[in-house]
Coordinates of C-alpha atoms and ligand atoms in Angstrom, one line a residue:
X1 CA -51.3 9.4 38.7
X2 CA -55.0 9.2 38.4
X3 CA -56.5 5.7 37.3
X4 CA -59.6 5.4 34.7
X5 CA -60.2 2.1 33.2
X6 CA -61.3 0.9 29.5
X7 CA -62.2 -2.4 28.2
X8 CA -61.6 -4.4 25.2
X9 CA -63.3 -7.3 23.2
X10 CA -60.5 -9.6 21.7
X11 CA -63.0 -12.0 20.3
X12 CA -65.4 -13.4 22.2
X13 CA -63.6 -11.9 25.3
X14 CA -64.0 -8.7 26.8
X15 CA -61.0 -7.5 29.1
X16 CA -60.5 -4.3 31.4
X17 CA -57.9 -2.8 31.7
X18 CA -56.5 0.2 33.6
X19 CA -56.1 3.6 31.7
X20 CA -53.1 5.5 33.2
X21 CA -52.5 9.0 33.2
X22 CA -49.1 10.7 33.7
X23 CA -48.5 14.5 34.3
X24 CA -49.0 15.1 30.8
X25 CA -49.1 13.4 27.5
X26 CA -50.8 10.8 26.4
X27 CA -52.7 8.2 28.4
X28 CA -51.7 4.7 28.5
X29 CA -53.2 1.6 28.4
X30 CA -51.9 -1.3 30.5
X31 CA -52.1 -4.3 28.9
X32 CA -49.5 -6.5 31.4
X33 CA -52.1 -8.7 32.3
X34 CA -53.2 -9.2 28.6
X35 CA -51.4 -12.2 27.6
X36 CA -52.9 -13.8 30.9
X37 CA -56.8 -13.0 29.9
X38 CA -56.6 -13.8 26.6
X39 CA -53.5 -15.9 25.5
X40 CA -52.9 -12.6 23.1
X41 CA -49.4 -10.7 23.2
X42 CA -49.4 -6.9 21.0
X43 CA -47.4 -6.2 17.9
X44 CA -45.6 -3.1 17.8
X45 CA -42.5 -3.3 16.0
X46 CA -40.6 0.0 16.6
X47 CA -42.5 0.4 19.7
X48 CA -45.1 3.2 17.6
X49 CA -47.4 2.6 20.4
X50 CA -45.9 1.0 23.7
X51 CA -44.7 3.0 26.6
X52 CA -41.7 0.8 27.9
X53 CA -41.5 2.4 31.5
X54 CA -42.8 5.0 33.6
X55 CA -40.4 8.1 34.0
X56 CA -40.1 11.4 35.8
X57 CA -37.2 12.6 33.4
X58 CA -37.9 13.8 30.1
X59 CA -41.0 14.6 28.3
X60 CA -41.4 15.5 24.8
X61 CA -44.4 16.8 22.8
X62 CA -43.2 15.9 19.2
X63 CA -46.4 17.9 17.6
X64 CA -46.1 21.0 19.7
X65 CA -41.8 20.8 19.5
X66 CA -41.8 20.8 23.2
X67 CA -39.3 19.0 25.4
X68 CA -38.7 19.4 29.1
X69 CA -36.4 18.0 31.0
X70 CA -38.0 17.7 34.9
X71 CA -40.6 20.2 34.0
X72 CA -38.2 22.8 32.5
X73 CA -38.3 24.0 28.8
X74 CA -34.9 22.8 26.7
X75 CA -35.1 26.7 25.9
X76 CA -35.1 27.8 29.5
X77 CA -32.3 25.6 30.4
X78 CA -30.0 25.9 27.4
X79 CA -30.6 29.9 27.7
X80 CA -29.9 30.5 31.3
X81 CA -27.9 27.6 33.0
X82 CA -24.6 25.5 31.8
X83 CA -24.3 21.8 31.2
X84 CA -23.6 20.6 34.4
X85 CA -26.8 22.6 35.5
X86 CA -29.0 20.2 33.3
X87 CA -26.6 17.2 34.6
X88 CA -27.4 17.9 38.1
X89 CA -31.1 18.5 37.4
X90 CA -31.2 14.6 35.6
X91 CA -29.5 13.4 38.2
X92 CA -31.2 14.9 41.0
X93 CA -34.6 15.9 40.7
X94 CA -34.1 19.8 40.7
X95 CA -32.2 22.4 39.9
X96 CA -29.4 23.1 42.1
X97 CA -28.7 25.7 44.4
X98 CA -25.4 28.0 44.2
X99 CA -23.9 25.9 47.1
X100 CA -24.9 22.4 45.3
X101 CA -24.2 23.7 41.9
X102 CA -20.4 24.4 43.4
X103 CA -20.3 21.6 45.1
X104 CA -21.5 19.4 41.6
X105 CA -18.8 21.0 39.4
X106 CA -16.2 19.9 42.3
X107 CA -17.1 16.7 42.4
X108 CA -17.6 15.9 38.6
X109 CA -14.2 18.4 37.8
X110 CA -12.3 15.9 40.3
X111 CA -13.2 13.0 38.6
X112 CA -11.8 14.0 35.1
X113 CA -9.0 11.8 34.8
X114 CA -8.9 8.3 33.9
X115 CA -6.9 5.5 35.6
X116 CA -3.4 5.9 34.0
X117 CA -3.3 2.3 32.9
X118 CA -6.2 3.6 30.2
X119 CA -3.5 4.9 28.4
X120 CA -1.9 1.5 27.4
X121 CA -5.5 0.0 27.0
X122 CA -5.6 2.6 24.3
X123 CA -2.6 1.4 22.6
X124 CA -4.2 -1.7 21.6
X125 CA -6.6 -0.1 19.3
X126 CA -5.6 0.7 15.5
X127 CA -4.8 4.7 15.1
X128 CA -7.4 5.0 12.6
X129 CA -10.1 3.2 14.7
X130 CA -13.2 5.3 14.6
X131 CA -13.7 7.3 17.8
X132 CA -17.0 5.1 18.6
X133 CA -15.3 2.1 18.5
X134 CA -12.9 3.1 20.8
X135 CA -15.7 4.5 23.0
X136 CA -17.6 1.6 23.3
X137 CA -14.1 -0.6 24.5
X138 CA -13.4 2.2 26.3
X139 CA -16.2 3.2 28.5
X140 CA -16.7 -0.8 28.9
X141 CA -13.7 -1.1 30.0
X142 CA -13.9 0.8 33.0
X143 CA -15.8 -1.6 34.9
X144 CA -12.7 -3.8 34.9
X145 CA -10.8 -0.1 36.2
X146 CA -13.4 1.0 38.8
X147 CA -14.7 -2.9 40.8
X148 CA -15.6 -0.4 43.3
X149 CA -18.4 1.5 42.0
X150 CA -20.0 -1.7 40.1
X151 CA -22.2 -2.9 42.6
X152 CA -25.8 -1.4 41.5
X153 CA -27.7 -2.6 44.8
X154 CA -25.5 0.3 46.5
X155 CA -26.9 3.6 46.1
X156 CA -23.2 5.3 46.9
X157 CA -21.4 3.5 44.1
X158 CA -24.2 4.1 41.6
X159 CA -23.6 7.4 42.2
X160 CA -19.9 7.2 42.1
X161 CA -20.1 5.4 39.0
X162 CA -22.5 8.1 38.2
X163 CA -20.3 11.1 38.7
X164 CA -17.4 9.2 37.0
X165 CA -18.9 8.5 33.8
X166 CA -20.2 12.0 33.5
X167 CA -16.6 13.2 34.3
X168 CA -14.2 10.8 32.4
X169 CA -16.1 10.4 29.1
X170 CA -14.9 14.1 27.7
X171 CA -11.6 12.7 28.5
X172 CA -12.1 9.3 26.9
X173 CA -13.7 11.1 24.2
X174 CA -10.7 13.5 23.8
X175 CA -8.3 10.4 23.9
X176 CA -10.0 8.8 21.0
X177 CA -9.4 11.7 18.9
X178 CA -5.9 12.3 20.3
X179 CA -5.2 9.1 19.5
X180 CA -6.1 8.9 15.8
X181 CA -4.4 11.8 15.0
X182 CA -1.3 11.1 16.6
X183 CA -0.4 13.5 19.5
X184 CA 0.0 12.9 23.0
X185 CA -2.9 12.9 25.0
X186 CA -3.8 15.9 27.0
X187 CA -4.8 15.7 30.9
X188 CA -7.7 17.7 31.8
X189 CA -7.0 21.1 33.5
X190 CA -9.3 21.2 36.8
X191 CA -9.7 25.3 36.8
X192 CA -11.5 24.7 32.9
X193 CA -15.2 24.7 33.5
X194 CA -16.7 21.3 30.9
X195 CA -17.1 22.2 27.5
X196 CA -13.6 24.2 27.9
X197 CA -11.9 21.6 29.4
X198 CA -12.9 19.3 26.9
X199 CA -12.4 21.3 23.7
X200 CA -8.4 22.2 25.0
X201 CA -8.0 18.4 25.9
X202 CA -9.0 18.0 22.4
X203 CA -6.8 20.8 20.5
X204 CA -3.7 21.9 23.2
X205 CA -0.7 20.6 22.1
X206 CA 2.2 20.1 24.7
X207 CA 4.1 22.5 23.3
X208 CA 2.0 25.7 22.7
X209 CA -0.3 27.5 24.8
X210 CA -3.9 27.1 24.3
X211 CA -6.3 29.4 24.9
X212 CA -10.4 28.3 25.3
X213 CA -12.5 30.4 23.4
X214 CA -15.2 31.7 25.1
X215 CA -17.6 31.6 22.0
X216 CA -17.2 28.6 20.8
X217 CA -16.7 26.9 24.5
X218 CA -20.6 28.3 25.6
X219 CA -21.5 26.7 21.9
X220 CA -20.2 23.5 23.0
X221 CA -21.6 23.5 26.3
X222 CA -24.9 24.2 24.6
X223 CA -24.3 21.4 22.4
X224 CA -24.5 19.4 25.3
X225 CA -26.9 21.3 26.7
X226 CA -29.3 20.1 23.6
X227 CA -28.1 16.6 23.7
X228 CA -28.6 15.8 27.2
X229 CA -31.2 13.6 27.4
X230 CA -34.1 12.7 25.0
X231 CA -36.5 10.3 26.6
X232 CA -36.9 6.7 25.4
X233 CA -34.7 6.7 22.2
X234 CA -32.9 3.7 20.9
X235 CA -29.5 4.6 22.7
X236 CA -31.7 5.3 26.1
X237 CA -33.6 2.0 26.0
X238 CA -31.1 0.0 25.2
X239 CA -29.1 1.2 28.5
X240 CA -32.4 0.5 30.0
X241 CA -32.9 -2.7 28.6
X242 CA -28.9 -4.1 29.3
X243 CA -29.4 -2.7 33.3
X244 CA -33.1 -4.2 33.7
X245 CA -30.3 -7.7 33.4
X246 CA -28.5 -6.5 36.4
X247 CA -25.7 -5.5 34.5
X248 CA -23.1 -3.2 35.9
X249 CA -23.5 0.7 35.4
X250 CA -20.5 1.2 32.6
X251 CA -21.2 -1.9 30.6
X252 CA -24.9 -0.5 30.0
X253 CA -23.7 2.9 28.9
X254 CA -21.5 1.0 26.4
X255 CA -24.4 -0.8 25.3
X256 CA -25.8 2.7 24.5
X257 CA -22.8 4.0 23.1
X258 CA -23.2 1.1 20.7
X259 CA -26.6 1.7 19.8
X260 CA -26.1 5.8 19.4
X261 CA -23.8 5.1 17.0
X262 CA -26.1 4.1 13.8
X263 CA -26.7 6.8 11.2
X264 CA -30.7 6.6 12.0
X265 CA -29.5 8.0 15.8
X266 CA -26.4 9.8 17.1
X267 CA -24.6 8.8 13.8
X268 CA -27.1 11.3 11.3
X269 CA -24.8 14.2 12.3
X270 CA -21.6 12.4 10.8
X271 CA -23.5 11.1 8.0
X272 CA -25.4 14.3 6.9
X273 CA -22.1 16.0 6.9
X274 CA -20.8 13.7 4.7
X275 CA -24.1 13.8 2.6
X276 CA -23.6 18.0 2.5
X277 CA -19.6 17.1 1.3
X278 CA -20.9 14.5 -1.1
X279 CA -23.5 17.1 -2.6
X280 CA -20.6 19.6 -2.6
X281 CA -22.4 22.5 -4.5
X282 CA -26.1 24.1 -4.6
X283 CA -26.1 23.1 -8.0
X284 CA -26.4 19.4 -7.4
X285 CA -29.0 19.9 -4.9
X286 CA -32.1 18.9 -7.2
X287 CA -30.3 15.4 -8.0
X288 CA -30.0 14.5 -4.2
X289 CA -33.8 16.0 -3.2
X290 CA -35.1 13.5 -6.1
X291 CA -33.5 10.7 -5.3
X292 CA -34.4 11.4 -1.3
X293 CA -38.1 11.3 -3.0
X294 CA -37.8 8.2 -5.3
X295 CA -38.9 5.4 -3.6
X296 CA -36.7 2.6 -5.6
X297 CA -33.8 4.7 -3.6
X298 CA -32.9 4.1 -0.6
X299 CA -31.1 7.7 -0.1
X300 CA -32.3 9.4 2.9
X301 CA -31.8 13.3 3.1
X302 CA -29.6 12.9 6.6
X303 CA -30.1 15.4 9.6
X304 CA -34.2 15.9 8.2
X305 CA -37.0 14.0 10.0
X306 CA -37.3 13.1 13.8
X307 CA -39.7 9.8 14.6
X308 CA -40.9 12.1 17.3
X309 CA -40.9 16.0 16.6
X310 CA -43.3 15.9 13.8
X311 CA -43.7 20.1 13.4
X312 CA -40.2 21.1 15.0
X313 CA -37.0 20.2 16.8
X314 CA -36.7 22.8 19.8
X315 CA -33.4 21.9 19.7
X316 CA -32.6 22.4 15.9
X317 CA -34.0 26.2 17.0
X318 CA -31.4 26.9 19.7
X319 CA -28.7 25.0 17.6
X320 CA -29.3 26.8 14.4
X321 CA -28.5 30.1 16.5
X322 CA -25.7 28.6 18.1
X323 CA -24.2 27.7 14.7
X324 CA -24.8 31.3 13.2
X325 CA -22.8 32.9 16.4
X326 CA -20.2 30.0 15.6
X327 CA -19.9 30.9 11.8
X328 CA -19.6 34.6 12.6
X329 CA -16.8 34.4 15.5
X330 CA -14.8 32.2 13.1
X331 CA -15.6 34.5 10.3
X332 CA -16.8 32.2 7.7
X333 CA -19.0 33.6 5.8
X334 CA -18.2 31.5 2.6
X335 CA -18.0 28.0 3.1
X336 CA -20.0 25.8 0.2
X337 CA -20.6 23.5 2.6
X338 CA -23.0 26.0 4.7
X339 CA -24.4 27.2 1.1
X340 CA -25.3 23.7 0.6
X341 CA -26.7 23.5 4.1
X342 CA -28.6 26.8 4.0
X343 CA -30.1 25.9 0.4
X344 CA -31.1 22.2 1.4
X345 CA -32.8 23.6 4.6
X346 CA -34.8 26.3 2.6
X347 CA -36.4 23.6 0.4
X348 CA -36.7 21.3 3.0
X349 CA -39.3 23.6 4.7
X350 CA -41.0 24.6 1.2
X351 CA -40.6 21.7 -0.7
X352 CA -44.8 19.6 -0.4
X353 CA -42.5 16.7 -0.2
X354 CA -41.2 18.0 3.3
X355 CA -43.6 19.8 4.2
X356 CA -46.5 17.0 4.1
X357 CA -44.3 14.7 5.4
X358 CA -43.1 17.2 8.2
X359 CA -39.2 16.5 7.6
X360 CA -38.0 19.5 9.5
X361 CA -33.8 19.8 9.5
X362 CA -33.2 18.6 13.4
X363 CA -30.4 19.1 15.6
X364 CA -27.8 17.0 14.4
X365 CA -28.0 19.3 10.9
X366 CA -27.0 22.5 12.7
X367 CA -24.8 21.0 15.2
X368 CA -23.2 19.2 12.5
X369 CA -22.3 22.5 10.7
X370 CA -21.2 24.0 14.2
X371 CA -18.3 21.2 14.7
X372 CA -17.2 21.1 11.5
X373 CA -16.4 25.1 12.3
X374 CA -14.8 24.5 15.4
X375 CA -12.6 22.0 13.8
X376 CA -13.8 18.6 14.6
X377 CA -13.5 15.7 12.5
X378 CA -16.7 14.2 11.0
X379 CA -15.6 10.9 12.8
X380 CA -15.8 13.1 16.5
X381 CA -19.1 14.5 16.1
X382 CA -20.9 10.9 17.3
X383 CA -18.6 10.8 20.1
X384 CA -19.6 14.0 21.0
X385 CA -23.2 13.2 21.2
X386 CA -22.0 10.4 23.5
X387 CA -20.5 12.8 26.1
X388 CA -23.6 14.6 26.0
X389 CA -25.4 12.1 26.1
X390 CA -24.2 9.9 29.1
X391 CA -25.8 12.0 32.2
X392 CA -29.3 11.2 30.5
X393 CA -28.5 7.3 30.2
X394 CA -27.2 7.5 33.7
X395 CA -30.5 9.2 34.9
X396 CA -32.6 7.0 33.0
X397 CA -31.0 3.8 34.5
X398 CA -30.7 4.9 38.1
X399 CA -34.6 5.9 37.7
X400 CA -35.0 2.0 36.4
X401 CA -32.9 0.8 39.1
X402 CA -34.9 2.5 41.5
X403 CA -38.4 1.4 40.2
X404 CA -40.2 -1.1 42.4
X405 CA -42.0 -2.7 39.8
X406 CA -38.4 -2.8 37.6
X407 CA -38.0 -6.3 35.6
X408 CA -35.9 -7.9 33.4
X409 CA -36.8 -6.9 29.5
X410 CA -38.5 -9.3 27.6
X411 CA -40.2 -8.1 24.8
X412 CA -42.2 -11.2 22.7
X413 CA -42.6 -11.5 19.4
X414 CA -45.0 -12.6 16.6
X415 CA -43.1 -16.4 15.3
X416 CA -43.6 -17.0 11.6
X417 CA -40.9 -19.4 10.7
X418 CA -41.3 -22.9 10.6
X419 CA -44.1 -25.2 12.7
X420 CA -42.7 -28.3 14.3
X421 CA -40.6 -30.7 12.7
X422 CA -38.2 -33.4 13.3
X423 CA -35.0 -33.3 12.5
X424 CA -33.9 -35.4 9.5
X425 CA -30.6 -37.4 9.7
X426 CA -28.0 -35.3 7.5
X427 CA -28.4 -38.2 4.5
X428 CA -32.1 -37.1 4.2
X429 CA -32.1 -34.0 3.8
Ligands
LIG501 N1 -35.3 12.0 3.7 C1 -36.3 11.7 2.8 N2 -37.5 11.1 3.2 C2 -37.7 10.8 4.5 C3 -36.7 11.1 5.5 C4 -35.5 11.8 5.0 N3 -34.6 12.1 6.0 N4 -37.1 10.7 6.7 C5 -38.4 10.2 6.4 N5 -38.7 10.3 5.1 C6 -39.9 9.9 4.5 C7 -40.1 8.3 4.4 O1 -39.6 7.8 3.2 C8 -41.6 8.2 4.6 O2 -42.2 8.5 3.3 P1 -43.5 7.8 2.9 O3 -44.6 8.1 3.9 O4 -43.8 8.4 1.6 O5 -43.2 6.3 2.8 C9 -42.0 9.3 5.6 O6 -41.0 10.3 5.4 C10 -42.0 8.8 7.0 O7 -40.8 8.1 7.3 P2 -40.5 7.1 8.5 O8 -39.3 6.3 8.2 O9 -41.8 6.4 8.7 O10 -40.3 8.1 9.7 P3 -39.7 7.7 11.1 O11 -40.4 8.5 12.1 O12 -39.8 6.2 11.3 O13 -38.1 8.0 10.9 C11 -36.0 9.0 11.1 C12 -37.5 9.0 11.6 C13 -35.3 10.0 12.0 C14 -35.4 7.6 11.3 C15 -36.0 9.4 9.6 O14 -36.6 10.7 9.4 C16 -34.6 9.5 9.0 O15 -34.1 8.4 8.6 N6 -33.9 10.7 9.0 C17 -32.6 10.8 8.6 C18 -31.6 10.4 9.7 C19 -31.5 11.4 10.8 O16 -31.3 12.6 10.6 N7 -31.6 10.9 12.1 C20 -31.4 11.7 13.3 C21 -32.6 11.9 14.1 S1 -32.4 13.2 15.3 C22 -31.2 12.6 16.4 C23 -31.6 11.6 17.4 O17 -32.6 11.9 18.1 O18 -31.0 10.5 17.4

C-alpha cells in the first residue's frame, strides 16, 4: 500500500494526514488521529464516505458494475467454478486446486448435519414463524451446540466454526421451511453436491423419490454463487462490528442474519415479489411507477436501486440469464407475474425517472423471479440469501480477527438533545 499525505485546515488548524492507497479504488483519507489534533469527530451518517476497515476480500466498482471477489470477476467465477469454489476462494486466499477443491467439498459435505437435539430446539418456535426468525435463534443457538469451536483466539476452531456454519446453514435453512409447512425434516444426502443437497432437503418427502434437477440445482448454485459476498454492506458490517466485541463466531453471523433481513437488504427480494403480486397485472403498472415518483409516498419500487452499483448490477446480468434458463426448463412462458416483471424492468431502464437516478433492477429482482419458479415460498427467499451469504460474513470476520490493528467498534456521534440539567424532584416537574 503506497502512502501520500494531504493536509487539512479545520479552522485555524491545519492537520496532515496520511492518504492511503489500496490495490484499486478510491484513496482514503485517515483521519484516526483527527479527533486528537483538533477536538473534531466526522459526520457521516450511512457511512457515504468512511471506509470502516481495510480488506483483501471483495471489491466493487459501483460506476463500472464491477465486482471481484480476490481479484476475480463475479462473471468469471459464476461462469466457470461452483459455490463451494467461491467459498474456498473467501476463505482461503485463492482458488483451489483439484486436490483442495476435493478435499473442501469433503469437509464442508461432512459437516451437513446438525446436532440432533436442534430438532427439539425447533419445536419451540410457532409453525408459521418466518424462516428468518427461526434463522437468527437458530444459527445463534449453535454456539450453546458447538462450545468447542467458540474460542476465536484459536485459529483451528475458527475454522471449525468456519466450515460448520458454511455446512449446516442449508440444513437449518431447509428445517425452517420444513418446519412451517409441516413435513418431517429431511437429512442431507452426503453424495448431493450443495445447491442439490439443499434444494432435495427442501422438497423430498419421506415417502417419494426425489430427483435433483440439474437445471434448476446449477441455478441455485449460481444463486449463491452471486450472493456470496458483497463487501461492507449492512449485514457484513454488522458481523464485523458484533466480532470486533470478541463475540463468538455463530452469535456474529446471527447478528447478520438479523440485519440481512430488512427489506432495504436481503429482504428486497421477498418484498419486490410481493410488490410484483400486489401490482398483479401490466395494466396497473403506471399507478405503482407514480406513486414510486411522488415524493409524499413513501412507496419504493422494490428490487431497483443499489447504494453502490450506480450504472449496473453484474450480478442482476448473470441472474437475469439464469432466470430465463429457469423459466424455460419449467416451461412457463405465461406467468403474469413475469409480465409484470418484464414490463416494470423495460420502463425502469427507459423511464428519465430511472434513468437519471440510475435505478437499474438488481439481483434480488431476477433471483426473486427464479425462486418463485423453482417453488420457494416468498418467506424462503431471505433465508436463502442467508445461506449464500454466510461464507462471506465468515471471511470478512476471520479477516477482522486477524487484523493487527483490529478494535472494538465505536463509531461517535454528533449529540443534539438536551445540555446539562439537573434533575427535578418528580413534584416539579
Ligand atoms: N424506487 C423509487 N425511487 C427510488 C428507489 C426505488 N427503488 N431507490 C431510490 N430511489 C430514489 C430516491 O427517492 C432518491 O430520489 P431523489 O434523489 O429524487 O430524492 C434517489 O433515488 C436516490 O435514493 P437514495 O435513497 O439516496 O439511494 P440509496 O443509494 O441510499 O438507496 C437502496 C439504495 C437500495 C436502499 C434503494 O435504492 C432502495 O430502497 N431500493 C429498493 C430496495 C432494494 O431493492 N434493495 C436491495 C438492494 S440489492 C441487495 C443487497 O445488496 O442487499
Amino acid at each position: 500500500m503506497s502512502a501520500k499525505s494531504g493536509s487539512f485546515k479545520i479552522g485555524d488548524t491545519t492537520v496532515d494526514m496520511p492518504v492511503k492507497s489500496g490495490t484499486i479504488g478510491p484513496d482514503v483519507i485517515d483521519i484516526g488521529k483527527l479527533y486528537n489534533e483538533t477536538g473534531c469527530f466526522t459526520f457521516d451518517p450511512g457511512f457515504l464516505s468512511t471506509a470502516a476497515c481495510e480488506s483483501k476480500i471483495t471489491y466493487i466498482d459501483g460506476d463500472e458494475g464491477i465486482l471481484l471477489h480476490r481479484g476475480y470477476p463475479i462473471e468469471q467465477l459464476a461462469d466457470h467454478g461452483d459455490f463451494l469454489e467461491t467459498c474456498y476462494l473467501l476463505l482461503y486466499g485463492e482458488l483451489p486446486t483439484s486436490a483442495q477443491k476435493a478435499e473442501f467439498d469433503y469437509t464442508v459435505t461432512r459437516h451437513t448435519m446438525v446436532h440432533d437435539q436442534m430438532s427439539r430446539f425447533f419445536q419451540g418456535f410457532r409453525r408459521d414463524a418466518h424462516p428468518m426468525a427461526v434463522m437468527v435463534g437458530a444459527v445463534g443457538a449453535l454456539a450453546a451446540f458447538y462450545h468447542d469451536s467458540t474460542d476465536i483466539n484459536d485459529p483451528t476452531q475458527r475454522m471449525i466454526a468456519s466450515i460448520r456454519m458454511v455446512a449446516k446453514m442449508p440444513t437449518l435453512a431447509a428445517m425452517a421451511y420444513k418446519y412451517n409447512i409441516g413435513q418431517p425434516f429431511v437429512y442431507p444426502k452426503n453424495d448431493l453436491d450443495y445447491a442439490s443437497n439443499f434444494l432435495r432437503m427442501c422438497f423430498a418427502v419421506p415417502c417419494e423419490d426425489y430427483k435433483v434437477n440439474p437445471v434448476l440445482a446449477r441455478a441455485l448454485d449460481r444463486i449463491f454463487t452471486l450472493h456470496a459476498d458483497h463487501e461492507q454492506n449492512a449485514s457484513t458490517s454488522t458481523v464485523r462490528l458484533a466480532g470486533s466485541t470478541g463475540a463468538n463466531p455463530f452469535a456474529c453471523i446471527a447478528a447478520g442474519i438479523a440485519a440481512l433481513w430488512g427489506p432495504a437488504h436481503g429482504g428486497a427480494n421477498e418484498i419486490c415479489l410481493k410488490m410484483l403480486m400486489e401490482i398483479g397485472t401490466v395494466d396497473r403498472i403506471p399507478h405503482f411507477i407514480a406513486r414510486a415518483k411522488d415524493k409524499n409516498d413513501p412507496f419504493r419500487l422494490m428490487g431497483f436501486g443499489h447504494r453502490v452499483y450506480k450504472n449496473f448490477d453484474p450480478r442482476a446480468k448473470i441472474m437475469h440469464k439464469t432466470c430465463h434458463e429457469v423459466l424455460a426448463e419449467l416451461g412457463i412462458k405465461d406467468d403474469p407475474l413475469l409480465d409484470v416483471a418484464m414490463e416494470l424492468e423495460r420502463i425502469a431502464l427507459s423511464d428519465p425517472y430511472f434513468v437519471e437516478r440510475k435505478l437499474y433492477p438488481n439481483v434480488d429482482f431476477y433471483s426473486g423471479i427464479t425462486l418463485k419458479a423453482m417453488g420457494f415460498p416468498t418467506t424462503m427467499f431471505t433465508a436463502l440469501f442467508a445461506v449464500a451469504r454466510t461464507v462471506g460474513w465468515i471471511a470478512q470476520w476471520t479477516e477482522m480477527i486477524g487484523d493487527p490493528h483490529q478494535k472494538i467498534g465505536r463509531p461517535r456521534q454528533l449529540y443534539t438533545g438536551a445540555p446539562h440539567r439537573d434533575y427535578p424532584p418528580i413534584g416539579k416537574r
